[in-house]
Amino acid sequence: REALAVTAQLCGPELERYGRCVAASPGSWRRDCHQLSLSVTECASNHPLVRRIRRDCSDSFGAFERCLRERPRSAAECGPHVSQFLLCAQNVTQSATPGDTATATPGATPRD
């Protein structure tokens, strides 16, 4: 929850625009919303906790993305994949060190 709150706090406008685009374009969201997706990714990548979740939960997030690609017109069927990713993110957040939740340093790069 904290990681999602951090992402929403840091990238709320980007997330909102991306979510509206996906909802409005069920058959073509990948193409129509690609630039918005990149803006969310760029925004979120500047926070250490978000970077850690991306690293540690990449398998479950990848499964969610594959589900969306395979079912572009029925994204609701990907709910179990979202749940798995959110559980992973929650586990990462709960085990986060204080430095992970601090504000990211501009220019910092991920250690992946």
PDB file of C-alpha atoms in Angstrom:
ATOM      1  CA  ARG A   1       0.000   0.000   0.000  1.00  0.00           C
ATOM      2  CA  GLU A   2       2.784   2.382   0.831  1.00  0.00           C
ATOM      3  CA  ALA A   3       4.469   1.815  -2.524  1.00  0.00           C
ATOM      4  CA  LEU A   4       1.212   2.460  -4.322  1.00  0.00           C
ATOM      5  CA  ALA A   5       0.663   5.544  -2.189  1.00  0.00           C
ATOM      6  CA  VAL A   6       4.196   6.754  -2.996  1.00  0.00           C
ATOM      7  CA  THR A   7       3.612   6.189  -6.705  1.00  0.00           C
ATOM      8  CA  ALA A   8       0.230   7.907  -6.559  1.00  0.00           C
ATOM      9  CA  GLN A   9       1.708  10.805  -4.595  1.00  0.00           C
ATOM     10  CA  LEU A  10       4.670  11.247  -6.918  1.00  0.00           C
ATOM     11  CA  CYS A  11       2.939  10.360 -10.175  1.00  0.00           C
ATOM     12  CA  GLY A  12      -0.773  10.895  -9.533  1.00  0.00           C
ATOM     13  CA  PRO A  13      -1.502  12.989 -12.627  1.00  0.00           C
ATOM     14  CA  GLU A  14       0.387  10.577 -14.890  1.00  0.00           C
ATOM     15  CA  LEU A  15      -1.394   7.561 -13.403  1.00  0.00           C
ATOM     16  CA  GLU A  16      -4.769   9.253 -13.772  1.00  0.00           C
ATOM     17  CA  ARG A  17      -4.216  10.109 -17.439  1.00  0.00           C
ATOM     18  CA  TYR A  18      -2.940   6.602 -18.193  1.00  0.00           C
ATOM     19  CA  GLY A  19      -5.867   4.947 -16.403  1.00  0.00           C
ATOM     20  CA  ARG A  20      -8.415   7.076 -18.275  1.00  0.00           C
ATOM     21  CA  CYS A  21      -6.711   6.259 -21.571  1.00  0.00           C
ATOM     22  CA  VAL A  22      -6.714   2.495 -20.928  1.00  0.00           C
ATOM     23  CA  ALA A  23     -10.377   2.542 -19.880  1.00  0.00           C
ATOM     24  CA  ALA A  24     -11.334   4.550 -22.965  1.00  0.00           C
ATOM     25  CA  SER A  25      -9.415   2.327 -25.409  1.00  0.00           C
ATOM     26  CA  PRO A  26     -10.127  -1.332 -24.558  1.00  0.00           C
ATOM     27  CA  GLY A  27      -9.032  -2.645 -27.951  1.00  0.00           C
ATOM     28  CA  SER A  28      -6.137  -0.320 -28.673  1.00  0.00           C
ATOM     29  CA  TRP A  29      -4.863   0.868 -25.289  1.00  0.00           C
ATOM     30  CA  ARG A  30      -1.344  -0.469 -25.853  1.00  0.00           C
ATOM     31  CA  ARG A  31      -0.883   1.718 -28.918  1.00  0.00           C
ATOM     32  CA  ASP A  32      -3.035   4.664 -27.843  1.00  0.00           C
ATOM     33  CA  CYS A  33      -1.654   4.891 -24.302  1.00  0.00           C
ATOM     34  CA  HIS A  34       1.980   3.988 -24.894  1.00  0.00           C
ATOM     35  CA  GLN A  35       3.344   7.506 -24.382  1.00  0.00           C
ATOM     36  CA  LEU A  36       1.329   7.890 -21.155  1.00  0.00           C
ATOM     37  CA  SER A  37       2.694   4.551 -19.941  1.00  0.00           C
ATOM     38  CA  LEU A  38       6.223   5.814 -20.525  1.00  0.00           C
ATOM     39  CA  SER A  39       5.520   8.973 -18.541  1.00  0.00           C
ATOM     40  CA  VAL A  40       4.300   6.905 -15.551  1.00  0.00           C
ATOM     41  CA  THR A  41       7.366   4.673 -15.776  1.00  0.00           C
ATOM     42  CA  GLU A  42       9.732   7.620 -15.953  1.00  0.00           C
ATOM     43  CA  CYS A  43       8.065   9.343 -13.025  1.00  0.00           C
ATOM     44  CA  ALA A  44       7.975   6.248 -10.817  1.00  0.00           C
ATOM     45  CA  SER A  45      11.532   5.200 -11.614  1.00  0.00           C
ATOM     46  CA  ASN A  46      12.832   8.179  -9.648  1.00  0.00           C
ATOM     47  CA  HIS A  47      11.810   6.688  -6.280  1.00  0.00           C
ATOM     48  CA  PRO A  48      13.982   4.033  -4.509  1.00  0.00           C
ATOM     49  CA  LEU A  49      11.035   2.033  -3.157  1.00  0.00           C
ATOM     50  CA  VAL A  50       9.356   1.917  -6.554  1.00  0.00           C
ATOM     51  CA  ARG A  51      12.648   0.813  -8.128  1.00  0.00           C
ATOM     52  CA  ARG A  52      12.926  -1.975  -5.559  1.00  0.00           C
ATOM     53  CA  ILE A  53       9.377  -3.167  -6.259  1.00  0.00           C
ATOM     54  CA  ARG A  54      10.066  -3.131  -9.994  1.00  0.00           C
ATOM     55  CA  ARG A  55      13.163  -5.252  -9.415  1.00  0.00           C
ATOM     56  CA  ASP A  56      11.735  -7.686  -6.863  1.00  0.00           C
ATOM     57  CA  CYS A  57       8.278  -8.073  -8.445  1.00  0.00           C
ATOM     58  CA  SER A  58       9.266  -8.140 -12.094  1.00  0.00           C
ATOM     59  CA  ASP A  59       8.025 -11.732 -12.561  1.00  0.00           C
ATOM     60  CA  SER A  60       4.502 -11.038 -11.328  1.00  0.00           C
ATOM     61  CA  PHE A  61       4.330  -7.732 -13.186  1.00  0.00           C
ATOM     62  CA  GLY A  62       5.540  -9.448 -16.360  1.00  0.00           C
ATOM     63  CA  ALA A  63       2.789 -12.052 -15.998  1.00  0.00           C
ATOM     64  CA  PHE A  64       0.252  -9.237 -15.703  1.00  0.00           C
ATOM     65  CA  GLU A  65       1.610  -7.528 -18.832  1.00  0.00           C
ATOM     66  CA  ARG A  66       1.514 -10.825 -20.765  1.00  0.00           C
ATOM     67  CA  CYS A  67      -2.081 -11.334 -19.678  1.00  0.00           C
ATOM     68  CA  LEU A  68      -3.000  -7.880 -20.980  1.00  0.00           C
ATOM     69  CA  ARG A  69      -1.285  -8.580 -24.303  1.00  0.00           C
ATOM     70  CA  GLU A  70      -3.089 -11.907 -24.668  1.00  0.00           C
ATOM     71  CA  ARG A  71      -6.478 -10.475 -23.663  1.00  0.00           C
ATOM     72  CA  PRO A  72      -6.509  -6.882 -24.939  1.00  0.00           C
ATOM     73  CA  ARG A  73     -10.310  -6.717 -24.989  1.00  0.00           C
ATOM     74  CA  SER A  74     -10.882  -8.419 -21.650  1.00  0.00           C
ATOM     75  CA  ALA A  75      -8.371  -6.929 -19.236  1.00  0.00           C
ATOM     76  CA  ALA A  76     -10.659  -7.773 -16.309  1.00  0.00           C
ATOM     77  CA  GLU A  77      -9.574 -11.407 -16.693  1.00  0.00           C
ATOM     78  CA  CYS A  78      -6.101 -10.325 -15.563  1.00  0.00           C
ATOM     79  CA  GLY A  79      -7.295  -9.564 -12.021  1.00  0.00           C
ATOM     80  CA  PRO A  80      -5.458 -12.533 -10.455  1.00  0.00           C
ATOM     81  CA  HIS A  81      -2.204 -11.285 -11.972  1.00  0.00           C
ATOM     82  CA  VAL A  82      -2.788  -7.823 -10.538  1.00  0.00           C
ATOM     83  CA  SER A  83      -3.463  -9.368  -7.122  1.00  0.00           C
ATOM     84  CA  GLN A  84      -0.224 -11.338  -7.282  1.00  0.00           C
ATOM     85  CA  PHE A  85       1.756  -8.224  -8.184  1.00  0.00           C
ATOM     86  CA  LEU A  86       0.107  -6.170  -5.429  1.00  0.00           C
ATOM     87  CA  LEU A  87       0.883  -8.870  -2.869  1.00  0.00           C
ATOM     88  CA  CYS A  88       4.519  -8.863  -3.946  1.00  0.00           C
ATOM     89  CA  ALA A  89       4.658  -5.062  -3.778  1.00  0.00           C
ATOM     90  CA  GLN A  90       3.118  -5.128  -0.314  1.00  0.00           C
ATOM     91  CA  ASN A  91       5.740  -7.626   0.861  1.00  0.00           C
ATOM     92  CA  VAL A  92       8.557  -5.465  -0.526  1.00  0.00           C
ATOM     93  CA  THR A  93       7.087  -2.378   1.111  1.00  0.00           C
ATOM     94  CA  GLN A  94       6.735  -4.076   4.481  1.00  0.00           C
ATOM     95  CA  SER A  95      10.360  -5.179   4.389  1.00  0.00           C
ATOM     96  CA  ALA A  96      11.609  -1.787   3.180  1.00  0.00           C
ATOM     97  CA  THR A  97      14.414  -0.074   5.010  1.00  0.00           C
ATOM     98  CA  PRO A  98      14.034   3.601   5.992  1.00  0.00           C
ATOM     99  CA  GLY A  99      16.261   4.644   3.086  1.00  0.00           C
ATOM    100  CA  ASP A 100      13.873   3.016   0.619  1.00  0.00           C
ATOM    101  CA  THR A 101      11.049   5.287   1.662  1.00  0.00           C
ATOM    102  CA  ALA A 102      13.069   8.493   1.554  1.00  0.00           C
ATOM    103  CA  THR A 103      12.646  10.893  -1.322  1.00  0.00           C
ATOM    104  CA  ALA A 104      14.752   9.898  -4.300  1.00  0.00           C
ATOM    105  CA  THR A 105      17.867  11.855  -5.061  1.00  0.00           C
ATOM    106  CA  PRO A 106      17.640  13.576  -8.463  1.00  0.00           C
ATOM    107  CA  GLY A 107      19.891  11.843 -10.936  1.00  0.00           C
ATOM    108  CA  ALA A 108      19.993   8.609  -8.943  1.00  0.00           C
ATOM    109  CA  THR A 109      20.172   5.462 -11.029  1.00  0.00           C
ATOM    110  CA  PRO A 110      18.742   2.012 -10.278  1.00  0.00           C
ATOM    111  CA  ARG A 111      21.163  -0.711  -9.240  1.00  0.00           C
ATOM    112  CA  ASP A 112      19.595  -3.387 -11.455  1.00  0.00           C
TER     113      ASP A 112
END
